[in-house]
Amino acid sequence: MPTYKAPTGDTRFIVNEVLDIESYGNLPGFENATRDMIDAIIEEGGRFASEVFAPLNQVGDQEGCTRNADGSVTTPTGFKEAYAKYREGGWGTLSAPAEFGGQGLPHVLGFVMEEYLATANHALAMYPGLANGAVSAILAKGSPEQHAKYLPKMISGEWLGTMNLTEPHCGTDLGLIRTKAEPQADGSYAISGTKIFISAGENDLVDNIIHLVLAKTPGAPESSKGISLFIVPKVLVNDDGSLGERNAVSCGSIEHKMGIHGNATCVMNYDGAKGWIVGEECKGLAAMFIMMNAARLGVGIQGLGQAEVAYQNAVTYAQERRQGRALTGPAEPDQKADPIFVHPDVRRMLMDAKAFTEGMRALCMWGALQVDLSHKAATEEERQLADDLISLMTPVIKGYGTDMGYATATNMQQIYGGHGYIKEWGMEQFVRDARIAMIYEGANGIQAMDLCGRKLAMNGGRAIQAFFKLVDDECAETGGNETVAAVAERLARANGELKAATMWFMQNAMADRNSLGAGAYAYMTAMGIVSIGLMWLKVAKVAAAKLESGEGNTAFYEAKLVTAKHFALRSMPQAGALRREIEAGGETVMALPVEAFATA
């Protein structure tokens, strides 16, 4: 049976030493984030995820969810009790606003908990995870009355929330939605339509679910400019906050899917359900992006989570499984065979996984810090910079993070050989669960187009230029350490390739938009490599300084330097090949007629 132990030591290192969260103590929300509190949250949060959520991961996969005759949904054995413990522990309140019952701590600590829970039990963690996106949208676009009515119980976890975007005929192109919202005399709207792929759309964990639903009002434009957003509770909420009658919203069916079986992926039917508009009419797209961006960062963390848990189990297996001898001679002559850990190809996969998971963890935590700074930094200039950076990095964290999360889970399955294909070992579940993260909240090709089609040109290229400067400045200061200098040299080279690719887009994409589309995915991948490379350079600098001063765990810091060098030598060079792929343009991609794709 697979196991999971939260990587609390690495998390503390990133939060306390690399990001140095205490240095932001003068900013709102950071003043209470002392070293002692940070360490306590990390340790207790890691223990909770490992001991409460993780043991139910295989249970959820094997049992799945059940839709009952009355349309209700029963979650797998133990899920309801585990969620109750999550709510009682206040784990969902960490970074939520204090005025609505949250603890008001930095988003960094909220992201720490998101990682641990998603790694321990992807399907179960999605129930509160989806509510976070709904809370973000209501907080940003809802009225004071909506804030008071819904946010306290959603933040406390007493109620959950969902995002209802997709319909049977429309996924990414939301301008095609058919769900209607008819205005009523009392100021509400009657919502009618069908939504599909609604994660956590119905469940038995809570008494109420606050659905956020995209719909079109009468006479609204047929395009995405005609979309409005509505709050549609499963159970109507009375003026005094108590629950009233059941709304006309129901789960029509549960999807039978490849993975995340423990999460109810529902077809939701709205039959004149009572809803209330969030923000302005026909301005739902902006509210939707608030939900989507929050969710996309969370999905990037899911990619990290599946890679981490698969990696942990593969390390254990590689130490225990004996096959063959080391290429340099028997490592353990008194045994009939050596552990497969001695084989370079096994080591290659494990080192690649270690370099990705630790680098991605740093990138996610750094991204969370940018979320905080975009709202709370001392100056407008600093807030703008942080907002530019996290807007630019969101599709990269989601797209590259989940691509690599899936690839890493698959490589860790490979280490098990035939046993990796057998259910009891748990590796095939990690692969199946990881696959959805590349698809939902905007498939990764869409993330690439968001990055290249929107984010690069935004505000005259201000964000990408800020990113390039950030990398250049970091590479310019190596402190004299040989390994740090080597990492900086490789990162500067990879960043140069990314700059060249950006310039190629500027010179060619307007004349041939297909060249942008054909190269976007490679660009996103290259930017992911440079972004994680930037994190490894930051990590290497801290590790080198600690070793020079003789502080802390020598073996830990030495391992950081070796892993940083591994990423620099074996991953960063890929940026050059990706640039050449981008510069190939879209000619061969788009040349053949549809008929040429038919089989003989």
Short mmCIF file of C-alpha atoms in Angstrom, two decimals, residues 311-594:
data_model
loop_
_atom_site.label_atom_id
_atom_site.label_comp_id
_atom_site.label_asym_id
_atom_site.label_seq_id
_atom_site.Cartn_x
_atom_site.Cartn_y
_atom_site.Cartn_z
CA TYR A 311 8.33 10.04 -6.05
CA GLN A 312 8.24 9.22 -2.35
CA ASN A 313 6.97 5.70 -3.00
CA ALA A 314 9.39 5.11 -5.88
CA VAL A 315 12.34 6.05 -3.63
CA THR A 316 11.24 3.45 -1.08
CA TYR A 317 10.71 0.80 -3.75
CA ALA A 318 14.09 1.47 -5.37
CA GLN A 319 15.78 0.93 -2.01
CA GLU A 320 13.99 -2.36 -1.38
CA ARG A 321 13.72 -4.00 -4.80
CA ARG A 322 16.80 -6.05 -5.81
CA GLN A 323 17.62 -6.66 -9.46
CA GLY A 324 21.02 -7.05 -11.10
CA ARG A 325 24.33 -5.56 -10.09
CA ALA A 326 25.77 -2.06 -10.15
CA LEU A 327 27.68 -1.31 -13.37
CA THR A 328 30.85 -0.67 -11.35
CA GLY A 329 30.63 -4.00 -9.51
CA PRO A 330 28.43 -5.46 -6.76
CA ALA A 331 27.34 -2.78 -4.30
CA GLU A 332 26.32 -5.42 -1.76
CA PRO A 333 28.38 -8.58 -2.50
CA ASP A 334 26.80 -10.51 0.37
CA GLN A 335 23.38 -10.26 -1.35
CA LYS A 336 22.26 -12.05 -4.50
CA ALA A 337 21.45 -8.73 -6.18
CA ASP A 338 21.79 -5.00 -5.55
CA PRO A 339 18.90 -2.62 -4.90
CA ILE A 340 17.78 -1.06 -8.16
CA PHE A 341 18.76 2.29 -6.63
CA VAL A 342 22.32 1.61 -7.89
CA HIS A 343 21.33 1.66 -11.57
CA PRO A 344 22.00 4.98 -13.36
CA ASP A 345 18.73 4.91 -15.30
CA VAL A 346 16.73 4.49 -12.10
CA ARG A 347 18.79 7.27 -10.52
CA ARG A 348 18.14 9.44 -13.57
CA MET A 349 14.39 9.19 -13.12
CA LEU A 350 14.61 9.75 -9.37
CA MET A 351 16.93 12.76 -9.73
CA ASP A 352 14.68 14.28 -12.40
CA ALA A 353 11.71 13.79 -10.06
CA LYS A 354 13.56 15.29 -7.10
CA ALA A 355 14.66 18.29 -9.16
CA PHE A 356 11.13 18.88 -10.45
CA THR A 357 9.21 18.42 -7.19
CA GLU A 358 11.52 20.55 -5.05
CA GLY A 359 11.84 23.21 -7.75
CA MET A 360 8.10 23.24 -8.40
CA ARG A 361 7.38 23.53 -4.69
CA ALA A 362 9.58 26.61 -4.55
CA LEU A 363 7.85 28.05 -7.62
CA CYS A 364 4.36 27.51 -6.16
CA MET A 365 5.32 29.09 -2.85
CA TRP A 366 7.02 31.99 -4.64
CA GLY A 367 3.84 32.39 -6.71
CA ALA A 368 1.76 32.49 -3.53
CA LEU A 369 4.01 35.25 -2.22
CA GLN A 370 3.34 37.25 -5.39
CA VAL A 371 -0.41 36.86 -4.77
CA ASP A 372 0.10 38.36 -1.31
CA LEU A 373 2.38 41.15 -2.52
CA SER A 374 -0.01 42.09 -5.33
CA HIS A 375 -2.47 43.17 -2.63
CA LYS A 376 -0.30 44.05 0.34
CA ALA A 377 3.11 45.31 -0.81
CA ALA A 378 4.07 48.72 0.54
CA THR A 379 4.11 50.63 -2.76
CA GLU A 380 1.94 50.68 -5.86
CA GLU A 381 5.00 49.84 -7.96
CA GLU A 382 5.68 46.70 -5.92
CA ARG A 383 2.02 45.67 -6.04
CA GLN A 384 1.97 46.14 -9.81
CA LEU A 385 5.13 44.10 -10.29
CA ALA A 386 3.81 41.23 -8.19
CA ASP A 387 0.48 41.29 -10.04
CA ASP A 388 2.26 41.25 -13.41
CA LEU A 389 4.45 38.33 -12.37
CA ILE A 390 1.69 36.10 -10.99
CA SER A 391 -0.58 36.87 -13.96
CA LEU A 392 2.25 35.82 -16.28
CA MET A 393 3.16 32.75 -14.25
CA THR A 394 -0.34 31.35 -13.64
CA PRO A 395 -0.60 29.50 -16.99
CA VAL A 396 2.99 28.28 -16.56
CA ILE A 397 2.40 26.93 -13.06
CA LYS A 398 -0.77 25.21 -14.23
CA GLY A 399 0.42 24.03 -17.65
CA TYR A 400 4.05 23.11 -17.14
CA GLY A 401 3.42 22.02 -13.55
CA THR A 402 0.77 19.49 -14.49
CA ASP A 403 2.59 18.29 -17.62
CA MET A 404 5.63 17.51 -15.51
CA GLY A 405 3.52 16.21 -12.64
CA TYR A 406 2.02 13.59 -14.94
CA ALA A 407 5.36 12.78 -16.59
CA THR A 408 6.98 12.38 -13.18
CA ALA A 409 4.21 10.12 -11.88
CA THR A 410 4.60 7.97 -15.01
CA ASN A 411 8.38 7.73 -14.57
CA MET A 412 7.96 6.75 -10.95
CA GLN A 413 5.53 4.03 -12.05
CA GLN A 414 8.22 2.88 -14.50
CA ILE A 415 10.65 2.31 -11.63
CA TYR A 416 8.30 -0.35 -10.28
CA GLY A 417 8.40 -2.26 -13.54
CA GLY A 418 5.44 -4.65 -13.82
CA HIS A 419 4.43 -3.98 -10.22
CA GLY A 420 3.73 -0.37 -11.19
CA TYR A 421 0.92 -1.62 -13.40
CA ILE A 422 -0.75 -3.53 -10.56
CA LYS A 423 -3.41 -1.76 -8.49
CA GLU A 424 -2.28 -2.86 -5.03
CA TRP A 425 0.96 -0.87 -5.31
CA GLY A 426 -0.97 2.34 -5.90
CA MET A 427 1.26 3.79 -8.61
CA GLU A 428 -1.27 3.43 -11.40
CA GLN A 429 -3.73 5.49 -9.37
CA PHE A 430 -1.24 8.34 -9.11
CA VAL A 431 -0.84 8.28 -12.90
CA ARG A 432 -4.60 8.20 -13.50
CA ASP A 433 -5.30 10.93 -10.97
CA ALA A 434 -2.51 13.14 -12.35
CA ARG A 435 -3.90 13.01 -15.88
CA ILE A 436 -6.96 15.17 -15.22
CA ALA A 437 -4.86 18.09 -14.00
CA MET A 438 -3.57 18.59 -17.56
CA ILE A 439 -7.16 18.92 -18.79
CA TYR A 440 -9.46 20.72 -16.40
CA GLU A 441 -9.49 24.43 -15.55
CA GLY A 442 -8.35 25.00 -19.15
CA ALA A 443 -6.46 22.28 -21.01
CA ASN A 444 -2.74 22.90 -21.18
CA GLY A 445 -2.84 23.94 -24.83
CA ILE A 446 -5.21 26.70 -23.70
CA GLN A 447 -2.76 27.66 -20.95
CA ALA A 448 -0.05 27.98 -23.60
CA MET A 449 -2.25 30.21 -25.74
CA ASP A 450 -3.22 32.30 -22.72
CA LEU A 451 0.48 32.81 -22.02
CA CYS A 452 1.54 33.58 -25.59
CA GLY A 453 -1.63 35.12 -26.99
CA ARG A 454 -2.54 37.32 -24.03
CA LYS A 455 0.05 37.55 -21.29
CA LEU A 456 3.17 38.27 -23.37
CA ALA A 457 1.65 41.31 -25.08
CA MET A 458 -0.26 42.59 -22.05
CA ASN A 459 0.60 46.19 -21.16
CA GLY A 460 3.17 46.36 -23.92
CA GLY A 461 5.05 43.32 -22.69
CA ARG A 462 5.60 44.76 -19.23
CA ALA A 463 5.26 41.44 -17.39
CA ILE A 464 7.61 39.37 -19.55
CA GLN A 465 10.22 42.12 -19.48
CA ALA A 466 9.97 42.20 -15.67
CA PHE A 467 10.45 38.43 -15.61
CA PHE A 468 13.50 38.60 -17.85
CA LYS A 469 15.01 41.30 -15.62
CA LEU A 470 14.29 39.21 -12.52
CA VAL A 471 16.19 36.26 -14.00
CA ASP A 472 19.05 38.42 -15.30
CA ASP A 473 19.50 40.14 -11.94
CA GLU A 474 19.52 36.80 -10.13
CA CYS A 475 22.12 35.39 -12.55
CA ALA A 476 24.35 38.44 -12.15
CA GLU A 477 25.03 37.73 -8.45
CA THR A 478 26.64 34.35 -7.80
CA GLY A 479 28.66 35.07 -4.67
CA GLY A 480 31.70 33.15 -5.87
CA ASN A 481 30.38 29.63 -5.24
CA GLU A 482 31.34 27.28 -8.08
CA THR A 483 28.03 25.40 -8.20
CA VAL A 484 25.97 28.57 -7.92
CA ALA A 485 27.97 30.08 -10.78
CA ALA A 486 27.39 26.99 -12.93
CA VAL A 487 23.65 27.10 -12.29
CA ALA A 488 23.56 30.85 -13.04
CA GLU A 489 25.48 30.36 -16.28
CA ARG A 490 23.09 27.68 -17.53
CA LEU A 491 20.05 29.69 -16.43
CA ALA A 492 21.29 32.81 -18.21
CA ARG A 493 21.73 30.73 -21.36
CA ALA A 494 18.22 29.25 -21.08
CA ASN A 495 16.78 32.71 -20.43
CA GLY A 496 18.55 33.92 -23.56
CA GLU A 497 16.82 31.18 -25.55
CA LEU A 498 13.46 32.28 -24.11
CA LYS A 499 14.20 35.90 -25.01
CA ALA A 500 15.06 34.85 -28.56
CA ALA A 501 11.82 32.88 -28.83
CA THR A 502 9.88 35.89 -27.57
CA MET A 503 11.51 38.11 -30.17
CA TRP A 504 10.71 35.58 -32.89
CA PHE A 505 7.06 35.70 -31.88
CA MET A 506 7.12 39.49 -32.00
CA GLN A 507 8.57 39.44 -35.51
CA ASN A 508 6.44 36.64 -36.98
CA ALA A 509 3.23 36.06 -35.04
CA MET A 510 1.30 39.03 -36.39
CA ALA A 511 1.95 37.98 -39.97
CA ASP A 512 1.07 34.35 -39.26
CA ARG A 513 -1.07 33.71 -36.21
CA ASN A 514 -0.76 29.96 -36.74
CA SER A 515 2.96 30.26 -35.99
CA LEU A 516 2.03 31.59 -32.56
CA GLY A 517 -0.43 28.75 -32.01
CA ALA A 518 2.01 26.11 -33.22
CA GLY A 519 4.81 27.37 -30.99
CA ALA A 520 2.86 28.32 -27.86
CA TYR A 521 3.14 24.94 -26.15
CA ALA A 522 6.91 24.80 -26.63
CA TYR A 523 7.16 28.37 -25.33
CA MET A 524 5.19 27.52 -22.19
CA THR A 525 7.46 24.53 -21.60
CA ALA A 526 10.60 26.63 -22.05
CA MET A 527 9.26 29.23 -19.65
CA GLY A 528 8.49 26.49 -17.13
CA ILE A 529 12.10 25.33 -17.33
CA VAL A 530 13.44 28.86 -16.88
CA SER A 531 11.03 29.54 -14.00
CA ILE A 532 12.02 26.43 -12.07
CA GLY A 533 15.64 27.19 -12.96
CA LEU A 534 15.22 30.58 -11.32
CA MET A 535 13.96 28.89 -8.18
CA TRP A 536 16.92 26.49 -8.16
CA LEU A 537 19.33 29.40 -8.45
CA LYS A 538 17.67 31.06 -5.46
CA VAL A 539 17.81 27.77 -3.54
CA ALA A 540 21.45 27.18 -4.47
CA LYS A 541 22.45 30.61 -3.19
CA VAL A 542 20.83 30.00 0.19
CA ALA A 543 22.32 26.50 0.46
CA ALA A 544 25.81 27.74 -0.43
CA ALA A 545 25.60 30.54 2.14
CA LYS A 546 24.48 28.10 4.84
CA LEU A 547 27.33 25.72 4.06
CA GLU A 548 29.84 28.54 4.09
CA SER A 549 28.63 29.72 7.49
CA GLY A 550 28.48 26.20 8.89
CA GLU A 551 24.81 26.59 9.85
CA GLY A 552 22.15 23.88 9.80
CA ASN A 553 22.05 20.43 8.25
CA THR A 554 25.12 20.08 6.02
CA ALA A 555 23.81 17.05 4.13
CA PHE A 556 20.52 18.81 3.37
CA TYR A 557 22.24 21.85 1.87
CA GLU A 558 24.77 19.79 -0.05
CA ALA A 559 21.90 17.80 -1.59
CA LYS A 560 20.27 21.07 -2.64
CA LEU A 561 23.40 22.13 -4.50
CA VAL A 562 23.72 18.79 -6.27
CA THR A 563 20.05 18.83 -7.27
CA ALA A 564 20.29 22.43 -8.50
CA LYS A 565 23.27 21.44 -10.64
CA HIS A 566 21.37 18.39 -11.96
CA PHE A 567 18.49 20.59 -13.11
CA ALA A 568 20.92 23.08 -14.65
CA LEU A 569 22.85 20.43 -16.58
CA ARG A 570 20.03 18.15 -17.67
CA SER A 571 16.86 20.26 -17.90
CA MET A 572 17.89 23.81 -18.74
CA PRO A 573 19.53 22.86 -22.08
CA GLN A 574 16.09 21.81 -23.34
CA ALA A 575 15.26 25.51 -23.74
CA GLY A 576 17.47 25.67 -26.84
CA ALA A 577 15.68 22.80 -28.58
CA LEU A 578 12.32 24.32 -27.67
CA ARG A 579 13.36 27.66 -29.20
CA ARG A 580 14.25 25.89 -32.45
CA GLU A 581 10.87 24.14 -32.37
CA ILE A 582 9.14 27.50 -31.99
CA GLU A 583 11.14 28.98 -34.86
CA ALA A 584 10.00 26.15 -37.14
CA GLY A 585 6.71 28.04 -37.32
CA GLY A 586 3.35 26.60 -38.21
CA GLU A 587 3.91 25.57 -41.83
CA THR A 588 4.02 21.80 -41.42
CA VAL A 589 1.50 21.86 -38.59
CA MET A 590 -1.17 23.47 -40.76
CA ALA A 591 -0.17 22.31 -44.27
CA LEU A 592 -2.10 19.08 -44.78
CA PRO A 593 -5.79 19.06 -45.70
CA VAL A 594 -8.19 17.30 -43.37
#
